[in-house]
Structure formats: structure tokens, C-alpha cells
Tab-separated table of C-alpha atoms and ligand atoms in Angstrom:
chain	number	residue	atom	x	y	z
A	23	MET	CA	4.976	11.012	18.894
A	24	VAL	CA	6.582	7.623	19.021
A	25	GLY	CA	9.351	8.256	16.460
A	26	ARG	CA	11.077	11.229	18.088
A	27	ARG	CA	11.551	9.702	21.496
A	28	THR	CA	12.544	6.456	19.963
A	29	VAL	CA	15.100	7.862	17.660
A	30	LEU	CA	16.522	10.074	20.538
A	31	GLN	CA	16.868	7.221	22.950
A	32	SER	CA	18.199	4.694	20.444
A	33	GLY	CA	20.584	7.351	19.225
A	34	LEU	CA	21.918	8.037	22.652
A	35	ALA	CA	22.161	4.449	23.480
A	36	ALA	CA	23.982	3.661	20.294
A	37	ALA	CA	26.335	6.500	20.970
A	38	GLY	CA	27.055	5.084	24.370
A	39	VAL	CA	25.811	8.218	26.092
A	40	ILE	CA	23.341	6.372	28.184
A	41	SER	CA	23.644	2.650	28.730
A	42	MET	CA	20.768	0.430	27.713
A	43	PRO	CA	20.112	-1.190	31.059
A	44	TYR	CA	19.583	2.230	32.638
A	45	LEU	CA	16.895	3.034	30.018
A	46	VAL	CA	15.255	-0.295	30.503
A	47	ARG	CA	14.987	0.183	34.269
A	48	GLN	CA	13.601	3.655	33.851
A	49	ALA	CA	11.028	2.684	31.351
A	50	THR	CA	9.329	-0.179	33.136
A	51	ALA	CA	9.513	-1.828	36.451
A	52	GLN	CA	7.305	-4.759	35.432
A	53	SER	CA	8.332	-7.631	33.255
A	54	LEU	CA	6.041	-9.255	30.865
A	55	THR	CA	5.613	-12.847	32.028
A	56	GLY	CA	3.191	-15.620	31.296
A	57	PHE	CA	2.821	-14.914	27.547
A	58	ASP	CA	4.774	-14.423	24.371
A	59	PRO	CA	4.543	-10.625	23.854
A	60	PHE	CA	5.229	-10.896	20.095
A	61	PRO	CA	2.169	-12.676	18.646
A	62	PHE	CA	2.216	-10.415	15.570
A	63	SER	CA	5.835	-11.239	14.787
A	64	VAL	CA	7.834	-8.403	13.168
A	65	ALA	CA	7.780	-6.321	9.992
A	66	SER	CA	9.733	-3.610	8.298
A	67	GLY	CA	8.884	-0.827	5.942
A	68	ASP	CA	9.564	2.478	4.164
A	69	PRO	CA	13.159	1.696	3.164
A	70	THR	CA	15.487	4.431	1.865
A	71	GLN	CA	19.108	3.973	0.855
A	72	ASP	CA	20.310	4.397	4.450
A	73	ALA	CA	17.334	3.700	6.734
A	74	VAL	CA	14.407	1.429	7.358
A	75	VAL	CA	11.608	1.235	9.834
A	76	ILE	CA	11.367	-1.973	11.966
A	77	TRP	CA	8.117	-2.851	13.707
A	78	THR	CA	6.514	-5.057	16.283
A	79	ARG	CA	3.506	-4.814	18.574
A	80	LEU	CA	3.421	-6.167	22.014
A	81	ALA	CA	0.217	-8.062	22.983
A	82	ARG	CA	-0.892	-10.892	25.233
A	83	SER	CA	-2.127	-12.875	22.233
A	84	ILE	CA	-3.474	-12.189	18.799
A	85	ASN	CA	-7.054	-11.568	20.105
A	86	GLU	CA	-6.496	-10.388	23.704
A	87	PHE	CA	-6.327	-6.715	24.022
A	88	THR	CA	-5.935	-6.161	27.736
A	89	PRO	CA	-2.910	-3.812	27.949
A	90	VAL	CA	0.381	-5.729	28.352
A	91	ALA	CA	1.459	-3.286	31.128
A	92	ALA	CA	0.179	-0.306	33.065
A	93	GLY	CA	2.718	2.076	31.394
A	94	PRO	CA	5.228	2.239	28.580
A	95	VAL	CA	7.314	-0.871	27.956
A	96	ALA	CA	10.965	-0.720	26.845
A	97	ALA	CA	11.715	-3.042	23.925
A	98	GLU	CA	15.312	-3.653	23.035
A	99	TRP	CA	15.960	-3.886	19.334
A	100	VAL	CA	18.945	-5.273	17.463
A	101	LEU	CA	19.863	-5.052	13.799
A	102	ALA	CA	22.527	-7.302	12.312
A	103	THR	CA	24.209	-8.018	9.014
A	104	ASP	CA	23.599	-11.745	9.110
A	105	PRO	CA	20.609	-14.038	9.760
A	106	THR	CA	22.152	-15.540	12.931
A	107	MET	CA	22.359	-12.020	14.437
A	108	THR	CA	26.062	-12.388	15.096
A	109	ASN	CA	27.330	-9.195	13.539
A	110	ILE	CA	25.352	-6.597	15.335
A	111	LEU	CA	25.388	-3.235	13.514
A	112	ARG	CA	22.874	-1.203	15.506
A	113	GLN	CA	20.884	-1.619	18.721
A	114	GLY	CA	18.854	0.422	21.041
A	115	VAL	CA	15.742	0.629	23.214
A	116	ALA	CA	12.363	1.807	21.858
A	117	MET	CA	9.287	2.573	23.956
A	118	ALA	CA	6.069	0.677	23.371
A	119	GLN	CA	3.459	3.274	24.435
A	120	PRO	CA	0.084	2.236	25.644
A	121	GLU	CA	-1.549	5.115	23.707
A	122	TYR	CA	-0.351	3.439	20.487
A	123	GLY	CA	-1.409	-0.069	21.500
A	124	PHE	CA	2.148	-0.992	22.596
A	125	SER	CA	3.378	-0.820	18.946
A	126	VAL	CA	7.027	-0.244	18.318
A	127	HIS	CA	8.378	1.724	15.313
A	128	VAL	CA	12.142	2.263	15.062
A	129	ASP	CA	13.583	4.236	12.150
A	130	VAL	CA	16.985	2.600	12.009
A	131	GLN	CA	19.415	5.057	10.260
A	132	GLY	CA	22.947	5.092	9.018
A	133	LEU	CA	22.667	1.843	7.073
A	134	ALA	CA	24.495	0.840	3.888
A	135	PRO	CA	22.570	0.876	0.585
A	136	ASP	CA	21.182	-2.121	-1.159
A	137	ARG	CA	21.882	-4.525	1.716
A	138	HIS	CA	19.878	-7.093	3.571
A	139	TYR	CA	19.698	-6.759	7.358
A	140	TRP	CA	18.207	-8.959	10.084
A	141	TYR	CA	16.511	-7.630	13.240
A	142	ASN	CA	14.555	-8.567	16.229
A	143	PHE	CA	13.126	-7.289	19.530
A	144	ARG	CA	13.522	-8.400	23.173
A	145	VAL	CA	11.283	-7.654	26.118
A	146	GLY	CA	12.204	-9.210	29.427
A	147	GLY	CA	13.177	-12.789	28.701
A	148	SER	CA	11.297	-13.028	25.456
A	149	ALA	CA	12.657	-12.523	21.955
A	150	SER	CA	10.660	-11.885	18.800
A	151	PRO	CA	11.173	-13.865	15.585
A	152	ILE	CA	14.032	-12.575	13.407
A	153	GLY	CA	12.918	-10.447	10.496
A	154	ARG	CA	14.814	-9.652	7.315
A	155	THR	CA	14.750	-6.300	5.606
A	156	ARG	CA	16.589	-4.435	2.894
A	157	THR	CA	17.711	-0.889	2.056
A	158	LEU	CA	17.292	0.708	-1.323
A	159	PRO	CA	20.235	1.076	-3.773
A	160	ALA	CA	22.213	4.281	-3.796
A	161	ALA	CA	22.318	6.552	-6.769
A	162	GLU	CA	25.573	5.241	-8.193
A	163	THR	CA	24.577	1.587	-7.873
A	164	ALA	CA	20.982	1.700	-9.047
A	165	SER	CA	21.313	1.323	-12.705
A	166	SER	CA	21.719	-2.376	-13.119
A	167	ARG	CA	18.353	-4.041	-12.307
A	168	PHE	CA	15.789	-3.170	-9.711
A	169	ARG	CA	12.733	-5.220	-8.740
A	170	PHE	CA	9.753	-4.640	-6.578
A	171	ASN	CA	6.287	-6.080	-6.241
A	172	VAL	CA	2.862	-4.355	-6.240
A	173	VAL	CA	-0.144	-5.603	-4.325
A	174	SER	CA	-3.569	-4.411	-3.234
A	175	CYS	CA	-6.929	-5.504	-1.876
A	176	GLN	CA	-6.753	-8.415	0.528
A	177	HIS	CA	-10.278	-9.262	1.681
A	178	TRP	CA	-9.937	-11.852	4.451
A	179	GLU	CA	-13.265	-13.496	3.751
A	180	ASN	CA	-12.717	-13.699	-0.063
A	181	GLY	CA	-9.560	-15.856	0.211
A	182	TYR	CA	-6.201	-16.687	1.753
A	183	PHE	CA	-3.259	-14.310	1.016
A	184	ASP	CA	-0.910	-17.022	-0.278
A	185	ALA	CA	-0.033	-14.935	-3.407
A	186	TYR	CA	2.545	-13.424	-1.069
A	187	ASP	CA	4.297	-16.754	-0.879
A	188	GLY	CA	4.676	-16.536	-4.727
A	189	MET	CA	7.217	-13.785	-4.054
A	190	LYS	CA	9.628	-16.118	-2.300
A	191	ASP	CA	12.137	-16.310	-5.135
A	192	ASP	CA	11.465	-12.843	-6.606
A	193	ASP	CA	14.267	-11.138	-4.637
A	194	ALA	CA	12.107	-7.997	-4.571
A	195	ALA	CA	13.483	-4.921	-2.870
A	196	PHE	CA	10.076	-4.072	-1.379
A	197	VAL	CA	6.384	-4.698	-1.538
A	198	LEU	CA	4.259	-1.686	-2.597
A	199	HIS	CA	0.811	-2.006	-1.048
A	200	LEU	CA	-1.715	0.201	-2.829
A	201	GLY	CA	-4.475	-0.104	-0.266
A	202	ASP	CA	-7.331	-2.150	1.073
A	203	TYR	CA	-5.018	-3.927	3.593
A	204	ILE	CA	-8.248	-4.596	5.638
A	205	TYR	CA	-11.900	-4.531	4.779
A	206	GLY	CA	-14.927	-3.466	6.822
A	207	VAL	CA	-18.208	-5.194	6.265
A	208	GLY	CA	-18.141	-8.927	5.829
A	209	ARG	CA	-20.732	-11.321	4.556
A	210	GLY	CA	-18.761	-14.575	5.274
A	211	GLY	CA	-16.686	-16.540	2.801
A	212	VAL	CA	-13.837	-19.008	2.863
A	213	ARG	CA	-13.161	-17.622	6.353
A	214	ASN	CA	-14.941	-15.014	8.482
A	215	HIS	CA	-14.097	-11.752	10.037
A	216	GLU	CA	-14.064	-11.678	13.827
A	217	SER	CA	-17.269	-9.630	13.578
A	218	ARG	CA	-19.883	-9.179	10.875
A	219	LYS	CA	-19.900	-5.438	11.727
A	220	ALA	CA	-17.720	-2.930	10.057
A	221	PRO	CA	-15.243	-1.557	12.642
A	222	ALA	CA	-16.012	1.882	14.040
A	223	THR	CA	-14.052	2.229	17.276
A	224	LEU	CA	-10.230	2.072	17.813
A	225	ALA	CA	-10.748	-1.239	19.664
A	226	GLU	CA	-12.704	-2.575	16.728
A	227	PHE	CA	-10.126	-1.478	14.120
A	228	ARG	CA	-7.409	-3.037	16.276
A	229	ALA	CA	-9.245	-6.282	16.355
A	230	ARG	CA	-9.636	-6.293	12.517
A	231	HIS	CA	-5.941	-5.508	11.882
A	232	ALA	CA	-4.962	-8.179	14.496
A	233	LEU	CA	-7.008	-10.710	12.579
A	234	TYR	CA	-5.502	-9.839	9.169
A	235	LYS	CA	-1.998	-10.036	10.645
A	236	THR	CA	-2.578	-13.761	11.449
A	237	ASP	CA	-2.726	-14.761	7.774
A	238	ALA	CA	0.370	-16.985	7.558
A	239	ALA	CA	1.482	-15.859	4.115
A	240	LEU	CA	1.147	-12.185	4.938
A	241	ARG	CA	3.138	-12.776	8.095
A	242	ARG	CA	5.895	-14.450	6.124
A	243	ALA	CA	5.965	-11.600	3.615
A	244	HIS	CA	6.260	-8.990	6.440
A	245	GLU	CA	9.054	-11.021	8.088
A	246	THR	CA	11.154	-11.102	4.884
A	247	MET	CA	10.492	-7.873	2.870
A	248	PRO	CA	9.939	-4.237	3.656
A	249	PHE	CA	6.456	-2.888	2.816
A	250	ILE	CA	5.627	0.599	1.489
A	251	ALA	CA	1.879	0.921	2.162
A	252	VAL	CA	-0.737	3.544	1.355
A	253	LEU	CA	-4.413	3.634	2.437
A	254	ASP	CA	-7.438	3.249	0.206
A	255	ASN	CA	-11.121	3.418	0.944
A	256	HIS	CA	-11.471	0.207	2.778
A	257	ASP	CA	-8.672	0.940	5.182
A	258	ALA	CA	-10.457	3.939	6.564
A	259	LEU	CA	-13.969	3.698	5.064
A	260	GLU	CA	-15.427	7.036	3.932
A	261	PHE	CA	-12.709	9.664	3.579
A	262	ASN	CA	-14.459	12.774	2.281
A	263	THR	CA	-16.903	13.564	4.970
A	264	ASP	CA	-17.411	16.229	7.665
A	265	ASP	CA	-19.734	14.177	9.837
A	266	PRO	CA	-18.234	14.049	13.387
A	267	ALA	CA	-19.071	10.407	13.901
A	268	GLU	CA	-17.372	9.547	10.554
A	269	LEU	CA	-14.368	11.638	11.504
A	270	ARG	CA	-14.016	9.742	14.829
A	271	ARG	CA	-14.199	6.444	12.878
A	272	ARG	CA	-11.610	7.661	10.395
A	273	ALA	CA	-9.303	8.730	13.302
A	274	ALA	CA	-9.657	5.248	14.746
A	275	ALA	CA	-8.913	3.681	11.400
A	276	TYR	CA	-5.775	5.796	10.840
A	277	GLN	CA	-4.435	5.068	14.304
A	278	ALA	CA	-5.009	1.328	14.070
A	279	TRP	CA	-3.448	1.293	10.635
A	280	TYR	CA	-0.317	3.029	11.998
A	281	GLU	CA	-0.105	0.771	15.012
A	282	PHE	CA	-0.172	-2.336	12.863
A	283	MET	CA	1.921	-1.070	9.939
A	284	PRO	CA	5.790	-0.847	9.645
A	285	SER	CA	5.499	2.703	8.404
A	286	ARG	CA	7.460	5.946	8.869
A	287	LEU	CA	4.193	7.905	8.578
A	288	ALA	CA	3.384	9.633	11.785
A	289	VAL	CA	-0.104	9.835	13.233
A	290	LEU	CA	-1.311	11.966	16.146
A	291	SER	CA	-3.396	9.942	18.474
A	292	MET	CA	-6.981	9.835	17.243
A	293	SER	CA	-6.542	12.475	14.638
A	294	PRO	CA	-8.814	12.351	11.564
A	295	GLN	CA	-5.937	13.730	9.516
A	296	MET	CA	-2.831	11.859	8.461
A	297	ALA	CA	-0.025	12.806	6.091
A	298	ILE	CA	0.093	9.904	3.647
A	299	ALA	CA	1.736	11.096	0.408
A	300	ARG	CA	5.430	10.327	-0.047
A	301	GLU	CA	8.059	9.415	-2.617
A	302	VAL	CA	10.574	6.676	-3.043
A	303	ASN	CA	13.810	7.283	-4.955
A	304	VAL	CA	15.870	4.395	-6.284
A	305	GLY	CA	18.982	6.275	-7.282
A	306	ASN	CA	18.633	7.780	-10.737
A	307	LEU	CA	16.773	4.745	-11.983
A	308	LEU	CA	13.306	5.234	-10.517
A	309	ARG	CA	11.212	7.846	-8.784
A	310	LEU	CA	7.964	6.584	-7.322
A	311	ALA	CA	5.529	9.258	-6.133
A	312	ILE	CA	2.689	7.988	-4.012
A	313	PRO	CA	-0.069	10.573	-3.618
A	314	ASP	CA	-2.960	10.318	-1.134
A	315	THR	CA	-5.978	9.769	-3.342
A	316	ARG	CA	-8.661	9.667	-0.721
A	317	GLN	CA	-8.249	12.367	2.021
A	318	PHE	CA	-8.455	15.415	-0.268
A	319	ARG	CA	-10.649	14.295	-3.140
A	320	ALA	CA	-13.902	16.030	-3.980
A	321	SER	CA	-16.724	13.619	-3.189
A	322	HIS	CA	-17.317	10.743	-5.630
A	323	GLN	CA	-20.885	10.311	-4.344
A	324	VAL	CA	-22.112	12.343	-7.364
A	325	CYS	CA	-24.292	11.824	-10.487
A	326	LEU	CA	-26.572	9.561	-8.435
A	327	ALA	CA	-29.804	11.002	-9.834
A	328	GLY	CA	-29.313	10.062	-13.469
A	329	SER	CA	-27.656	6.779	-12.874
A	330	ASP	CA	-29.187	3.210	-12.585
A	331	PRO	CA	-28.476	2.119	-8.996
A	332	LYS	CA	-29.065	-1.487	-9.902
A	333	PHE	CA	-26.382	-1.526	-12.580
A	334	ALA	CA	-23.091	-2.969	-11.351
A	335	PHE	CA	-24.192	-2.514	-7.725
A	336	GLY	CA	-24.323	1.248	-8.436
A	337	VAL	CA	-20.527	1.303	-8.669
A	338	TYR	CA	-20.539	2.554	-12.257
A	339	LYS	CA	-22.408	5.837	-12.945
A	340	LYS	CA	-23.581	7.965	-15.763
A	341	PRO	CA	-21.226	11.016	-15.696
A	342	CYS	CA	-23.082	14.336	-15.032
A	343	GLU	CA	-21.985	17.908	-15.628
A	344	LEU	CA	-20.297	18.301	-12.226
A	345	ILE	CA	-17.648	15.769	-13.221
A	346	ASP	CA	-16.065	18.189	-15.654
A	347	GLU	CA	-15.828	21.161	-13.296
A	348	PRO	CA	-12.239	22.506	-13.685
A	349	GLU	CA	-11.631	22.863	-9.939
A	350	ARG	CA	-12.686	19.283	-9.206
A	351	SER	CA	-9.698	17.348	-7.844
A	352	MET	CA	-8.667	13.847	-6.781
A	353	LEU	CA	-5.688	15.091	-4.841
A	354	GLY	CA	-6.612	18.611	-3.813
A	355	ARG	CA	-4.633	21.428	-5.555
A	356	PRO	CA	-1.710	21.535	-3.049
A	357	GLN	CA	-1.091	17.816	-3.580
A	358	GLU	CA	-1.511	18.132	-7.301
A	359	ILE	CA	1.277	20.736	-7.287
A	360	TRP	CA	3.416	18.467	-5.096
A	361	LEU	CA	2.955	15.622	-7.572
A	362	GLU	CA	3.685	17.794	-10.581
A	363	ASP	CA	6.851	19.031	-8.847
A	364	ARG	CA	7.964	15.563	-8.023
A	365	LEU	CA	7.499	14.486	-11.669
A	366	ARG	CA	8.973	17.618	-13.355
A	367	SER	CA	11.970	17.931	-11.048
A	368	SER	CA	12.932	14.277	-11.452
A	369	ALA	CA	16.217	13.258	-13.037
A	370	ALA	CA	15.205	9.554	-12.816
A	371	LYS	CA	15.094	7.324	-15.826
A	372	TRP	CA	11.594	6.036	-14.924
A	373	ASN	CA	8.926	8.000	-13.067
A	374	ALA	CA	6.032	6.153	-11.592
A	375	ILE	CA	2.923	7.224	-9.759
A	376	GLY	CA	1.603	4.719	-7.185
A	377	SER	CA	-2.066	5.521	-7.439
A	378	THR	CA	-4.613	3.523	-5.382
A	379	VAL	CA	-7.125	3.855	-8.275
A	380	MET	CA	-6.844	3.445	-12.036
A	381	MET	CA	-5.800	6.533	-14.090
A	382	THR	CA	-6.858	5.241	-17.519
A	383	PRO	CA	-10.076	6.573	-19.013
A	384	PHE	CA	-12.540	3.761	-19.510
A	385	ASP	CA	-16.020	4.097	-21.106
A	386	MET	CA	-18.733	1.551	-20.502
A	387	ASP	CA	-22.229	1.159	-21.885
A	388	HIS	CA	-25.520	0.437	-20.058
A	389	ASP	CA	-28.735	0.511	-22.051
A	390	GLY	CA	-27.222	2.740	-24.646
A	391	ALA	CA	-25.875	5.263	-22.073
A	392	LEU	CA	-22.303	6.104	-21.258
A	393	TYR	CA	-21.227	4.867	-17.782
A	394	ARG	CA	-17.924	5.285	-16.050
A	395	TYR	CA	-16.287	4.264	-12.699
A	396	LEU	CA	-16.367	7.673	-11.082
A	397	ALA	CA	-14.554	6.689	-7.815
A	398	ALA	CA	-11.372	6.279	-9.931
A	399	TRP	CA	-9.660	8.994	-11.995
A	400	ASP	CA	-12.578	8.959	-14.460
A	401	GLY	CA	-14.437	10.903	-11.755
A	402	TYR	CA	-11.789	13.630	-11.825
A	403	PRO	CA	-10.978	14.304	-15.488
A	404	SER	CA	-9.805	17.919	-14.924
A	405	SER	CA	-7.421	16.786	-12.205
A	406	ARG	CA	-6.128	13.938	-14.375
A	407	GLY	CA	-5.809	16.323	-17.327
A	408	ARG	CA	-3.599	18.699	-15.372
A	409	ILE	CA	-1.257	15.874	-14.310
A	410	LEU	CA	-1.037	14.428	-17.854
A	411	ASP	CA	-0.327	18.027	-19.219
A	412	GLN	CA	2.525	18.379	-16.699
A	413	ILE	CA	3.975	15.064	-17.765
A	414	ALA	CA	3.723	15.967	-21.395
A	415	GLN	CA	4.965	19.529	-21.117
A	416	GLY	CA	7.628	18.592	-18.634
A	417	ARG	CA	8.904	15.795	-20.897
A	418	VAL	CA	8.876	13.604	-17.756
A	419	ALA	CA	10.933	10.550	-18.619
A	420	ASN	CA	9.137	7.247	-18.979
A	421	PRO	CA	6.034	7.904	-16.922
A	422	ILE	CA	4.265	4.814	-15.541
A	423	SER	CA	1.177	4.558	-13.410
A	424	LEU	CA	0.844	1.674	-11.022
A	425	SER	CA	-2.584	1.134	-9.499
A	426	GLY	CA	-5.042	-1.374	-8.044
A	427	ASP	CA	-8.616	-1.151	-6.595
A	428	ILE	CA	-10.478	-2.956	-9.407
A	429	HIS	CA	-9.248	-6.437	-8.420
A	430	SER	CA	-8.165	-7.080	-12.004
A	431	SER	CA	-4.991	-7.044	-14.051
A	432	LEU	CA	-5.041	-4.400	-16.689
A	433	VAL	CA	-2.513	-2.872	-19.026
A	434	SER	CA	-3.095	0.321	-20.913
A	435	SER	CA	-1.848	3.474	-22.530
A	436	VAL	CA	-3.198	6.460	-20.607
A	437	VAL	CA	-4.910	8.649	-23.211
A	438	ARG	CA	-6.713	11.869	-22.271
A	439	LYS	CA	-10.111	10.552	-23.400
A	440	VAL	CA	-11.475	7.292	-24.896
A	441	GLY	CA	-11.156	7.405	-28.684
A	442	ASP	CA	-7.765	9.156	-28.687
A	443	SER	CA	-5.296	6.872	-30.538
A	444	PRO	CA	-2.947	4.924	-28.325
A	445	GLY	CA	-0.179	6.968	-30.056
A	446	GLN	CA	-1.430	10.074	-28.268
A	447	ALA	CA	-1.034	8.412	-24.881
A	448	VAL	CA	0.923	10.210	-22.206
A	449	MET	CA	1.901	7.356	-19.913
A	450	THR	CA	1.707	3.626	-19.527
A	451	GLU	CA	-0.468	2.053	-16.833
A	452	PHE	CA	-0.262	-1.285	-15.078
A	453	VAL	CA	-3.177	-2.122	-12.835
A	454	GLY	CA	-2.377	-4.984	-10.453
A	455	THR	CA	-4.965	-7.570	-9.435
A	456	SER	CA	-5.988	-8.249	-5.809
A	457	ILE	CA	-4.285	-10.535	-3.361
A	458	SER	CA	-7.690	-12.091	-2.575
A	459	SER	CA	-10.605	-9.725	-3.172
A	460	ALA	CA	-13.136	-10.722	-5.761
A	461	TRP	CA	-14.310	-8.713	-8.776
A	462	PRO	CA	-17.797	-10.155	-9.211
A	463	GLU	CA	-19.280	-10.669	-12.693
A	464	PRO	CA	-21.688	-7.663	-12.457
A	465	LEU	CA	-18.608	-5.501	-12.265
A	466	ALA	CA	-16.400	-7.415	-14.633
A	467	LYS	CA	-18.849	-7.908	-17.491
A	468	PRO	CA	-19.449	-4.201	-18.341
A	469	MET	CA	-15.702	-3.773	-18.514
A	470	ARG	CA	-15.175	-6.881	-20.695
A	471	ASP	CA	-18.019	-5.895	-22.972
A	472	ALA	CA	-16.522	-2.380	-23.373
A	473	LEU	CA	-13.001	-3.507	-24.471
A	474	PRO	CA	-13.663	-3.189	-28.231
A	475	ASN	CA	-14.413	0.541	-27.644
A	476	ASN	CA	-11.408	1.131	-25.439
A	477	LEU	CA	-8.564	0.531	-27.880
A	478	HIS	CA	-5.998	1.962	-25.524
A	479	LEU	CA	-6.397	-1.102	-23.303
A	480	GLY	CA	-4.096	-3.941	-24.104
A	481	TYR	CA	-5.007	-6.491	-21.454
A	482	PHE	CA	-7.781	-7.123	-18.966
A	483	ASP	CA	-8.180	-10.102	-16.597
A	484	PRO	CA	-10.664	-9.798	-13.724
A	485	ALA	CA	-10.693	-13.553	-12.929
A	486	GLN	CA	-7.333	-14.118	-11.343
A	487	ARG	CA	-5.863	-12.985	-8.006
A	488	GLY	CA	-2.145	-12.245	-7.448
A	489	TYR	CA	0.235	-9.427	-7.695
A	490	MET	CA	2.522	-7.518	-10.134
A	491	ARG	CA	6.265	-7.987	-10.293
A	492	CYS	CA	8.107	-4.988	-11.767
A	493	THR	CA	11.688	-5.279	-12.971
A	494	VAL	CA	13.346	-2.029	-13.991
A	495	THR	CA	16.585	-1.512	-15.949
A	496	ASP	CA	17.977	1.444	-17.804
A	497	GLN	CA	16.457	0.183	-21.032
A	498	HIS	CA	13.256	-1.677	-20.043
A	499	TRP	CA	10.447	-1.910	-17.571
A	500	THR	CA	8.945	-5.391	-17.335
A	501	THR	CA	5.743	-6.129	-15.415
A	502	ASP	CA	4.834	-9.714	-14.758
A	503	MET	CA	1.213	-10.492	-13.821
A	504	ARG	CA	1.761	-13.115	-11.149
A	505	THR	CA	-1.405	-15.133	-10.475
A	506	ILE	CA	-2.397	-17.855	-8.000
A	507	ASP	CA	-4.309	-21.009	-8.875
A	508	GLN	CA	-6.704	-20.695	-5.852
A	509	THR	CA	-7.192	-18.844	-2.690
A	510	VAL	CA	-9.971	-20.929	-1.079
A	511	ARG	CA	-7.455	-22.747	1.175
A	512	PRO	CA	-3.784	-22.223	2.018
A	513	GLY	CA	-1.151	-23.526	-0.374
A	514	GLY	CA	-2.209	-21.844	-3.668
A	515	GLN	CA	0.577	-21.846	-6.324
A	516	THR	CA	1.665	-18.680	-8.080
A	517	THR	CA	2.866	-18.506	-11.666
A	518	THR	CA	3.368	-15.807	-14.255
A	519	SER	CA	0.221	-15.561	-16.448
A	520	ALA	CA	1.371	-12.626	-18.650
A	521	SER	CA	4.393	-10.354	-19.053
A	522	PHE	CA	4.613	-6.903	-20.539
A	523	ILE	CA	7.588	-4.733	-21.471
A	524	VAL	CA	7.952	-0.980	-21.909
A	525	GLU	CA	11.009	0.186	-23.835
A	526	SER	CA	12.655	3.277	-22.501
A	527	GLY	CA	11.550	6.282	-24.464
A	528	LYS	CA	8.223	4.724	-25.585
A	529	ILE	CA	4.690	4.926	-24.184
A	530	GLY	CA	2.712	1.683	-24.036
A	531	ALA	CA	3.558	-1.891	-23.118
A	532	GLN	CA	4.113	-4.819	-25.412
A	533	ARG	CA	3.199	-8.357	-24.337
A	534	VAL	CA	6.085	-10.755	-24.284
B	3	FE2	FE1	-10.302	-3.338	-2.919
């Protein structure tokens, strides 16, 4: 694994046990000349109160994948307390391994809480751009005001990712990415994928990630804020399958995701399994649990027989008996227990679940029949019920669900079933719209038409792209729906189109 060796060497170098030049000489005899080895710039991610992962990936250019060297390459890294990189706090050498596409992940530890840091990498005579990152507040300092942003779903062909530029003055501690960082199949759009084909091999997934990393606004976001990212269906295509070809494709998807993401998650080379779930603690103010909603779910390719495949592209289905089976789970039982434990053991003032897909029950109608979106939590009512029971029985403080996937802004009170009064709701949910992916009218209309029968929903906007800005204090949780005027060309302007507030101790959001 990259991490262990990196940490060991950087630790030794930082401690002065082994001098850096010695490591550099041992690692690589060749120098990288004739090209800038940092075409993907830099990024950071998975911050804690005393650590953050810094990332880069060595390459000949954004679309040239001939290995940069025959063997591992030593990349020097430096982390400083100022943007001019004068006050150097930590430095070391990390190995860019050919097996991991010459990506570099360094888990820089021993940092101070709630601080900005600047960092860059050097190989031979070349230096990367300087990135800025930030640690999380410590327990004792967390109570004043904490802000982070939530994004999802960035289809390259649907639009430019300039909503990220709307975060420029937010002073957000991190960006929570709830999945669909890349998309597979393309049909063309305001710009085209490098191939019409959905990626299947490691080389193809690398090419797709490389393309996405060239979006200018996404690059600026990575250079200035840490990301906490989780995978959804489009990142790794079909998850719940035993087909060997699909498993190879999933392994390639996981590995490429890791190689291109500033993440602490570890992947084994070409493994179809990956540990994705994790939690983020912001002192005693906020606990954010991020479960893996794809790898362990029971199949959502169900209830096909009784459903109209032409309605809403076959995305919404008529629920069949199977849906209510008690053992049916979105997370798998071990992970359900993990999530319940994270929620019930929390002493945090606010407790959020970062779910790739919507938790709120939502009933739609097609030709007089009940239809639901079974790939979200509506396809796993027993699993959802167990989690809501745990929240209610455990008196989990201020439970909030943050999700994405439906490329729409939505605010709701999570009831157990449609028809329950909003007063019976167990948690508040904010669904964030997409960075660029569209929610076409055949998908939006059935939802819009169903609003009068889903009284627990307070807001629904499938038309606008953007992100959510969450500001958390002891007393209030505020979510701003930040939306962009256009994504068909670079330069879209982002404004706040709606704001919602949850008072501590209450379930449900009020529009402000
Ligand atoms: Fe999506």
C-alpha cells in the first residue's frame, strides 16, 4: 500500500533519521525531463483536526499515459503555514508507484486544528502548483460556527463545473462529494467525453478521470479546499454483481478513483472491494457518518415485471412484495450496525448522515398505480426503518440527512411512510442538486406532480444546478441552495436561490 511506506519514509525524514537526498537517490536514478510532471495540479482531502491527505499524480500530460518512469519516483512534498511557503512545518519524500499510476498520497499528521496550510510537490527540477488546505476544528473550539459545502453528480457532457467557483467566498472547511464524480456512457453535450464508450479497463477509467480533472473550476476547488468524497453508482457502474467481468470493471473503477482522489481510503491494486464508509467529527458540534450505499446493498434491479419500462426511462418502479422483506438492506447488516453505533454513541450537537441517495419516502403515481424510486432508500424500507428506529429510540441529537443523486434540490422531513404527518418525522433531509448533471423532464414531472401527496416535502427544484452550503452553530443549522445561472459555457454565476434553517431540538426545516 502506498500509505504505509509513504508515512514511514516521511516520518523518518521529518525526524532527521534519514536525510531526504539519500531517499531521493535510492528511489529513482532518472529525472523527469522534457515535461511538466504535474498536469493534474494538486488536491487535498479527508481532513481531521490534526491531519490531512495531500495529493498529486505524475504524468507526461493530461492525456498521455506512457509511464513517467520505469520504476517508483520520489516526490518531495512540503507543507507550510503561509501561501509563499516560507514557514515550512512538515516535509518529506513520498513514492509515486507505477502500480498506482504514479499517484502520490501523503497523510500529513501532527497539524494544528482549524488552520489553513499550503503545500506543494517537487520532482527533479519541477515544482507543482501550491495548494491550500485546512484542518478541522478541535473539540474545544468547534462550537462557534462551522461551514462546509455538499456537492454531487458532475456529468462532463451536461455542463461545466463552475458551480465550484461559487464557493470562492464561502470559507468552507471542506467539500463533501456525495458521488458521481465521473460518468460512464456519454451521448455528447456541451462538451464530449474522450470516448463514447463507458470505461471498462483501468486504462479507460484513468483516461476518464484525467479528463474530468481538467475542468478548470474543479481544479481550482481542489487546489483551495479539502474534499471528502464517496462513490455512487456512476463512479463504479454496477456495484451489486457477481459477474467476473463486472467485478474486474469495478476493480478498475475503484483503483482509478483512488489514484485520482485526495483520499485516505486505501485500495488494494485491482481489488473489487474497497472500504468506503467513514465518519467525520467536528469537535462536539457535528458528527457526519458516511456509509457506503452501493457495495453491500441488495439488488435494486427488482420489481421489473410489474413496472412500465417506458415510464420515466424505467427509473421509477411499481413496488413489489420483495421490497418489504425484513432482511433487505441498503447497507448490509454489519454496516447498519456500524451506522447505528455511530449515531447512538455520538455526543455531538448535530448528527448527519451523508447518504449518496435520498432517505425520504416519496410516492408517485403512474396511470393510477403507486410508483417509487427504488434505487434510493424507498427500495429498502426495512433498512431505513431500522435506522429511523435507532435514531428515535436513541434520542440522537438533531439528526440530518444530506444526500444527492436526483440532481434536484429538495428539503423534507423524513417520515416513516408517506401520509405520516410531518410532526411524526424522525430527521430532516437536505438533498443537494447536481454540479452539472441534468434531471430531465420525464424524471422531474412525476415528482412535481406528486408533491401535493407528499406533504412532508417542503421544497423541490429539479431545474437548477449548484451545491448546498451548510452552516452549523450550536443553535441552528442553515442550508443555502446555491445555484448557477448556466453551465453551457464557463463563467456561470452562482447565487443563493433558497435558504432553510433547522432549530436545534426540532425536526424539519423552515424557509428563511
Ligand atoms: Fe448522478
